[in-house]
Structure formats: structure tokens, C-alpha cells
CSV table of C-alpha atoms and ligand atoms in Angstrom, one decimal:
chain,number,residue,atom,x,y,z
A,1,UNK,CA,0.0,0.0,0.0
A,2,UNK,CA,1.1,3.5,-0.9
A,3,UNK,CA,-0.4,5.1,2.2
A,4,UNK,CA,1.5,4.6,5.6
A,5,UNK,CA,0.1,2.2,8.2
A,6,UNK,CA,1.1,2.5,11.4
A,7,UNK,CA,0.8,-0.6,13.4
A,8,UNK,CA,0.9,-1.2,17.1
A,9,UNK,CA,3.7,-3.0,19.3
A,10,UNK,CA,3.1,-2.7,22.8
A,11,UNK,CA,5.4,0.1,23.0
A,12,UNK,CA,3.4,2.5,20.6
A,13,UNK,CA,-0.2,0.9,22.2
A,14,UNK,CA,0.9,2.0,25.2
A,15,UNK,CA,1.8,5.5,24.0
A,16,UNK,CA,-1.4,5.8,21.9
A,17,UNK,CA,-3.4,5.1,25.5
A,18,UNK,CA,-1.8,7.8,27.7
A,19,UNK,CA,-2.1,10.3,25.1
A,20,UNK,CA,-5.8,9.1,24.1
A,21,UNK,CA,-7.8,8.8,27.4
A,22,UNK,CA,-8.2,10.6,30.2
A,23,UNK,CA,-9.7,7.8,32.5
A,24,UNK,CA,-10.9,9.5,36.0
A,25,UNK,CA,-10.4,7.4,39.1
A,26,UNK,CA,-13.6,5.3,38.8
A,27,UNK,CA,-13.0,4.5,35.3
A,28,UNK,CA,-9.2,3.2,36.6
A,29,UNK,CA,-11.0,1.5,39.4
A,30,UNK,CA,-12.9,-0.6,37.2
A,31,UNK,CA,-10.4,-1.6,35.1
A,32,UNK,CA,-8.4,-3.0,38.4
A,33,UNK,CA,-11.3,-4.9,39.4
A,34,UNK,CA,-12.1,-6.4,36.0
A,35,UNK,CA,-8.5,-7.4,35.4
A,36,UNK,CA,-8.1,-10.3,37.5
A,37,UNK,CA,-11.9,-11.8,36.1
A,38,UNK,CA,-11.2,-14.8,33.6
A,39,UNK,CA,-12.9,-12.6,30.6
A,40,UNK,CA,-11.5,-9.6,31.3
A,41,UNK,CA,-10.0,-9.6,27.4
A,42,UNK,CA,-13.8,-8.7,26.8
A,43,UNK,CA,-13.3,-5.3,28.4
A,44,UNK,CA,-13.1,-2.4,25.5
A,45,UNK,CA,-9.6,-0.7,25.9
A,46,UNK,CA,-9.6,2.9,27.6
A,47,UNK,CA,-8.8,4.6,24.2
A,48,UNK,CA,-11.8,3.2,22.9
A,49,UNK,CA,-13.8,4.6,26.3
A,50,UNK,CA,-12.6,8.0,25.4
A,51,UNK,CA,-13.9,7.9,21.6
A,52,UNK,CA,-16.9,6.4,22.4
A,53,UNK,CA,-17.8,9.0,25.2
A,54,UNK,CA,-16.3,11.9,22.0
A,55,UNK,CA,-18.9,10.3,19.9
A,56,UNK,CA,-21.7,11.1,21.8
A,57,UNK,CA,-20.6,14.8,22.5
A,58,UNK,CA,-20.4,14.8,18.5
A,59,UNK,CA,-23.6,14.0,18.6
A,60,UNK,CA,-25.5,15.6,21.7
A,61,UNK,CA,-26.8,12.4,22.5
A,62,UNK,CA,-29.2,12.2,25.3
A,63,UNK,CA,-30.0,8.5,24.7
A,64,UNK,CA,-28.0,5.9,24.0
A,65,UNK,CA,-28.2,1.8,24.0
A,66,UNK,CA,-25.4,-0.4,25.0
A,67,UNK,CA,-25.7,-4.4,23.6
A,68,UNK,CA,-23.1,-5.8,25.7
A,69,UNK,CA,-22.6,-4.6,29.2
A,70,UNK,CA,-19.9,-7.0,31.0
A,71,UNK,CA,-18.7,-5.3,34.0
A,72,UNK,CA,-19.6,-1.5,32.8
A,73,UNK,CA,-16.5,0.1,31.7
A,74,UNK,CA,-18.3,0.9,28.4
A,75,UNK,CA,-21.1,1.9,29.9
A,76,UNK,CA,-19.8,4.3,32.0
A,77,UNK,CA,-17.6,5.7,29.4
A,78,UNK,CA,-21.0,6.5,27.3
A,79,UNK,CA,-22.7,7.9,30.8
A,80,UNK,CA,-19.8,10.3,31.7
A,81,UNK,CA,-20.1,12.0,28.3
A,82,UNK,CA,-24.1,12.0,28.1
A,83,UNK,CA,-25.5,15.4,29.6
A,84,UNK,CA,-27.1,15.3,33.3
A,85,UNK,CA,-30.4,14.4,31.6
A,86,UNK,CA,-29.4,11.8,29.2
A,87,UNK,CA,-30.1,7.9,29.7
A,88,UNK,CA,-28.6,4.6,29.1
A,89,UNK,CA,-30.4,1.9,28.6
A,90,UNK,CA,-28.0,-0.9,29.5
A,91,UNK,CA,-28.6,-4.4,28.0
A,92,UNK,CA,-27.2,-7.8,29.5
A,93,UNK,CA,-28.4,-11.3,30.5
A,94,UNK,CA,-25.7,-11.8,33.7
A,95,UNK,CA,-26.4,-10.4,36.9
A,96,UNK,CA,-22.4,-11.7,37.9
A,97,UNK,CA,-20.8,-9.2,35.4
A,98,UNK,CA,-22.9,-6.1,35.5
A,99,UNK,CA,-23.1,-5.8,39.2
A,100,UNK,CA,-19.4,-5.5,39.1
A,101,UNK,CA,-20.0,-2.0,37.5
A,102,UNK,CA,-22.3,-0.6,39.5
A,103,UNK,CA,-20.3,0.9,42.8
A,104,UNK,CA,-18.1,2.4,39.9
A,105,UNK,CA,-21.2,3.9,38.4
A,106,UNK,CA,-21.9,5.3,41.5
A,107,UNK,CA,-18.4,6.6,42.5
A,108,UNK,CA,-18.5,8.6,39.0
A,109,UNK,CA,-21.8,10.0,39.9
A,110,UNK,CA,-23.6,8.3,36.7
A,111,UNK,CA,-25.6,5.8,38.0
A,112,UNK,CA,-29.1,7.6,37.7
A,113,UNK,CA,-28.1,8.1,33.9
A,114,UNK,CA,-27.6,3.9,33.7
A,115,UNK,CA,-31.2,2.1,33.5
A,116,UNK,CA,-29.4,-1.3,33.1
A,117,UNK,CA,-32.1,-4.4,32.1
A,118,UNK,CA,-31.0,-8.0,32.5
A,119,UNK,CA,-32.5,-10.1,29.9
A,120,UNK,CA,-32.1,-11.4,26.5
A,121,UNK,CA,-31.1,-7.9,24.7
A,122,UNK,CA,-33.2,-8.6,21.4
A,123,UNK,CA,-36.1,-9.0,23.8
A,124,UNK,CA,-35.7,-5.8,25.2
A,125,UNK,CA,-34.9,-4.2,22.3
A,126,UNK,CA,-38.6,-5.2,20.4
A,127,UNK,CA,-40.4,-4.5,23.8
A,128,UNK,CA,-38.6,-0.6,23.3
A,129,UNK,CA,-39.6,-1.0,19.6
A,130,UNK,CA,-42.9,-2.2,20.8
A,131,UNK,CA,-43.7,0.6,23.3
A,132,UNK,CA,-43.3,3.4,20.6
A,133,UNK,CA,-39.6,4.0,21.4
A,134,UNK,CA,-38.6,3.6,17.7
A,135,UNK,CA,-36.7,6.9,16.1
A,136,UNK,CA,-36.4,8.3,20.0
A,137,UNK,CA,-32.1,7.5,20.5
A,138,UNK,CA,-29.3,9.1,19.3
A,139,UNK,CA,-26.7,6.2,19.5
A,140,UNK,CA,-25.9,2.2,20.4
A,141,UNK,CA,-23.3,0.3,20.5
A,142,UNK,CA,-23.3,-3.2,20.1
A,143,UNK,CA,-20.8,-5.5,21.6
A,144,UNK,CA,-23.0,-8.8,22.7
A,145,UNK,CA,-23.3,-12.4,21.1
A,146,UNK,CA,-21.6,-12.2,17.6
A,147,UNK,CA,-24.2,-14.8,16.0
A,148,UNK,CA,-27.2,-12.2,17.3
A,149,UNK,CA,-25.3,-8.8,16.0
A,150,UNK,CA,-27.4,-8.6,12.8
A,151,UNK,CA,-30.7,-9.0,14.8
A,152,UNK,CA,-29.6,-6.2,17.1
A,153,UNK,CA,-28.4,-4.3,14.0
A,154,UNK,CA,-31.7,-3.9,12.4
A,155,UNK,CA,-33.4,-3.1,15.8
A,156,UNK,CA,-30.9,-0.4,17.0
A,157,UNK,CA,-31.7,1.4,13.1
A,158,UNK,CA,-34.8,1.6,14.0
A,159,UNK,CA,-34.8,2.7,17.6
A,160,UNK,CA,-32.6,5.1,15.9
A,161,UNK,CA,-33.4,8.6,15.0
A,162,UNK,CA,-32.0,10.0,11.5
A,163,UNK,CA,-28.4,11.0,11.8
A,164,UNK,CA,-28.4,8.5,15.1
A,165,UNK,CA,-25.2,6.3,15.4
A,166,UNK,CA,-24.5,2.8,16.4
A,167,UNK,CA,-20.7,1.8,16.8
A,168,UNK,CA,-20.5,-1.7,16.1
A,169,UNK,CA,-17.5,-4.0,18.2
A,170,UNK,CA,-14.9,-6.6,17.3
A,171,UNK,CA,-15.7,-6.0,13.7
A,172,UNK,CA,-12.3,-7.4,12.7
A,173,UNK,CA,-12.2,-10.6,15.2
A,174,UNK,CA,-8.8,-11.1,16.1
A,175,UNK,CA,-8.3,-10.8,11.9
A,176,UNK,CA,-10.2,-14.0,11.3
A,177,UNK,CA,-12.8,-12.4,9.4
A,178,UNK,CA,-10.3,-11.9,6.5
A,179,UNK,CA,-9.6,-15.7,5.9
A,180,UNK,CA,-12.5,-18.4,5.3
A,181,UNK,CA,-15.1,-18.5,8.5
A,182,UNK,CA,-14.3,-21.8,10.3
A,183,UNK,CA,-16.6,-21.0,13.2
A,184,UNK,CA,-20.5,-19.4,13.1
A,185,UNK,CA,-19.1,-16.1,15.0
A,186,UNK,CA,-17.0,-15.4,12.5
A,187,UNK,CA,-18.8,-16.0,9.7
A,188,UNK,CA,-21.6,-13.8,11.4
A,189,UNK,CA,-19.3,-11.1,11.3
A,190,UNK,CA,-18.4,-11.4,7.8
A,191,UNK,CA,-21.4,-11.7,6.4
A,192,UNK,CA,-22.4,-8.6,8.9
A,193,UNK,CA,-19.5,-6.5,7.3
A,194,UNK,CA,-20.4,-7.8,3.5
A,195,UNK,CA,-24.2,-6.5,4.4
A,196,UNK,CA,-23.2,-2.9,6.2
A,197,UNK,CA,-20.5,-1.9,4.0
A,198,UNK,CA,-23.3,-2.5,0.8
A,199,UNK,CA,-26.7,-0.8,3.1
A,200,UNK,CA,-27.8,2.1,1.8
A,201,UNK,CA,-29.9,2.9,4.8
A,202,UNK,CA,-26.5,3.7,6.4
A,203,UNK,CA,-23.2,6.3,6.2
A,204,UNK,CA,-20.4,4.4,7.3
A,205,UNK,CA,-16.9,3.7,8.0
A,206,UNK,CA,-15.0,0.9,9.3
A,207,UNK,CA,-12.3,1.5,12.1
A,208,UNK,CA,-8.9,-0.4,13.2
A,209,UNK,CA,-9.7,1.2,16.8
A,210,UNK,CA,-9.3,-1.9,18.9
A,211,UNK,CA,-10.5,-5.3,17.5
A,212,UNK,CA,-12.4,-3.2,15.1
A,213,UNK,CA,-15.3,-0.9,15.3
A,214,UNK,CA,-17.7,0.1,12.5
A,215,UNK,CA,-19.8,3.3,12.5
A,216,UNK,CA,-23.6,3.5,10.8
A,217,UNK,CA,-24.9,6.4,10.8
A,218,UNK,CA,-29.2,6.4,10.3
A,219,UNK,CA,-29.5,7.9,6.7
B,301,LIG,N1,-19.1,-3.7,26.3
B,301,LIG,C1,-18.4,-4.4,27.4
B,301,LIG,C2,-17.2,-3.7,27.9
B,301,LIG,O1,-16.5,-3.1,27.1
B,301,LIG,O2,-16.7,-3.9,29.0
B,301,LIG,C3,-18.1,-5.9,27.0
B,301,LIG,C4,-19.3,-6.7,26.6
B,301,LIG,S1,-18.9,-8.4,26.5
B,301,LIG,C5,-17.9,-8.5,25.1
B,301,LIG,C6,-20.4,-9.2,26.0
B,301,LIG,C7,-21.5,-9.2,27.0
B,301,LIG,O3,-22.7,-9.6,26.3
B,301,LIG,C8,-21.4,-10.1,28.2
B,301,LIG,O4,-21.5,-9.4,29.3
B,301,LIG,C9,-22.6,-11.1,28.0
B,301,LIG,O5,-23.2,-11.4,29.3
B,301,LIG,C10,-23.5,-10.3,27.2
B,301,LIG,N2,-24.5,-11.1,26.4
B,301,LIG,C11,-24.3,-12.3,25.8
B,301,LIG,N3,-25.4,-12.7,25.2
B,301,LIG,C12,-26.4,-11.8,25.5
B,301,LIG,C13,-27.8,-11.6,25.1
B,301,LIG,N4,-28.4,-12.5,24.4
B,301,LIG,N5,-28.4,-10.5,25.5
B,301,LIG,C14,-27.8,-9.6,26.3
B,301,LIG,N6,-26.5,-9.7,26.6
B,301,LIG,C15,-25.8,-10.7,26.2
B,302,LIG,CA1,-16.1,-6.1,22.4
């Protein structure tokens, strides 16, 4: 390629993270008390906190969905950048990860902004649909079950006002989605990238940001 690339050691990672986010002391908190759980690796990296919380100042966003709690750090990076009135709505099936988050929540003063729902998320997301909520948020980002991302996809659109946003994770998989799918999350994914990059309902733009994010932006 003609263009430069600039890829990441460890080194360069690390100097890309202290001069990208500007974690306050709950946000560092969280990330000690994740570290030692067996999936911590599921835990976005702060960098990606601190674009994800500049994406919604981009876009005033008041409310916002999250597909994919874990323990919160997400979350709370999206909460510390809504406005005092804005909302969450916070989407996970396990009571063990997300409860994690919480005192952090509440040590960053964001809790009341979090209205977290334990459940199967595509359930909550038609029961939203269902009570009128469609066109009413501003931004989601999906970061659940790969095999279920498509489903959440098309129901974030249309909880979605015009111009809304969703940020969609792990778009790149650890790079497997560029060689031939030998498992069903992968191939998800891929067939996920073939269909955004080709939707017309959608702006977009596909990011090397951690594991790979993708932007859609509600035509
Ligand atoms: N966004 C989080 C962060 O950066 O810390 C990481 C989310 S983690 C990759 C995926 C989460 O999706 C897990 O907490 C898991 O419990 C949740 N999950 C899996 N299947 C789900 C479903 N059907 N509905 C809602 N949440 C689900
Ligand atoms: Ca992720």
C-alpha cells in the first residue's frame, strides 16, 4: 500500500493510550477490578472509552443503547459524556458481570443516567420498539453475542433517530474475518460486514480502533 500504516507494538499501544484517554479514578477503578476476572479480554480498551464517550458529545446524545454490558466500563464511558439528563439503557443477560459496575457507576456520579435491564437484549430491544420507542435514540453500541449482532443491528436502526449512530465492536475478530469462517461467529461477522458496507440505509466507515469498530450512521 502506498499510504503509511502504522501498526501497534506494545510500545506504541501504550503511548497511543496515555495520550488518548483521560480515565478519571472510577473509570481506573474498574479496570483493576475487571483485570483479574477470567474474561477480562472482553473489556473495550480505555482509548476506545474516550472515543466512544467523544462520539456522543459529536452528537448531543441524550439517549444511548449499549448491547453488551460485562462489567460497565463501556457503559460508563457512554454515561460520563451523556448530559445530566441523558439515559442509558444498559442491556445484558448476567447479573455476575454487571453488578461488578455498578459501585463504579456510582463513585462517577452516573448511575441515575444507567437504566441497566437484565434479559435477552433482542427482547428488550422489540419490547422498546414495541412501546413506541422507535426513532427516540441518538446512539448504540453493540458489543454482545456475535451470532445475534445482525438482529440487534436492524433493531438499533430503528430505535434510531436520522443522523443517530450505532458503533459496532470486534468487527475485525482477532483478523479471522479476512480468511474463510471456520466458526458461526465469524462468519456472522463477515457476512455482517459484507451487508453494512453495501446498506444504503447507512453512512459508514469501518475503524482499526481496537478489535475493530464500524460506525452506521441512520441515513
Ligand atoms: N461492552 C463491554 C465492555 O466493554 O466492558 C463488553 C461486553 S462483553 C464483550 C459481551 C456481553 O454480552 C457479556 O457481558 C454477556 O453477558 C452479554 N450477552 C451475551 N449474550 C447476550 C444476550 N443474548 N443478551 C444480552 N447480553 C448478552
Ligand atoms: Ca467487544
Amino acid at each position: 500500500m502506498a499510504h503509511r500504516n502504522t501498526a501497534l507494538d506494545d510500545e506504541l499501544r501504550a503511548y497511543l493510550v496515555a495520550h488518548s484517554a483521560r480515565e478519571i479514578a472510577p473509570q481506573a477503578g474498574l479496570r483493576d477490578a475487571t483485570r483479574s476476572h477470567p474474561a477480562a479480554g472482553m473489556q473495550i480498551g480505555a482509548d476506545q472509552g474516550q472515543f466512544l464517550g467523544l462520539l456522543i458529545k459529536l452528537l448531543g446524545a441524550r439517549r444511548a443503547i449499549e448491547v453488551g454490558v460485562f462489567t460497565g466500563y463501556s457503559a460508563l464511558a457512554v454515561a460520563l459524556a451523556l448530559p445530566e439528563d441523558g439515559r442509558l439503557l444498559a442491556c445484558d443477560i448476567s447479573d455476575e458481570y454487571t453488578r461488578v459496575g455498578r459501585p463504579f457507576w456510582e463513585a462517577a456520579g452516573v448511575a441515575a443516567k444507567i437504566e441497566l435491564k437484565l434479559g435477552p437484549a433482542l427482547a428488550t430491544l422489540d419490547a422498546r420498539i414495541a412501546a413506541g420507542e422507535a426513532g427516540q435514540y441518538d446512539f448504540a453500541f453493540i458489543d454482545a453475542d456475535k451470532s445475534s449482532y445482525d438482529a440487534y443491528y436492524e433493531r438499533c436502526l430503528v430505535l434510531l433517530r436520522q443522523g443517530g449512530l450505532i458503533a459496532i465492536d470486534n468487527v475485525l475478530w482477532g483478523g479471522s474475518v479476512a480468511r474463510p469462517a471456520k466458526d458461526a461467529d465469524t462468519a456472522a461477522l463477515q457476512a455482517l460486514n459484507d451487508k453494512i458496507h453495501a446498506d444504503q440505509r447507512v453512512d459508514m466507515a469501518m475503524l482499526s480502533i481496537g478489535d475493530g469498530v464500524t460506525l452506521a450512521r441512520k441515513r
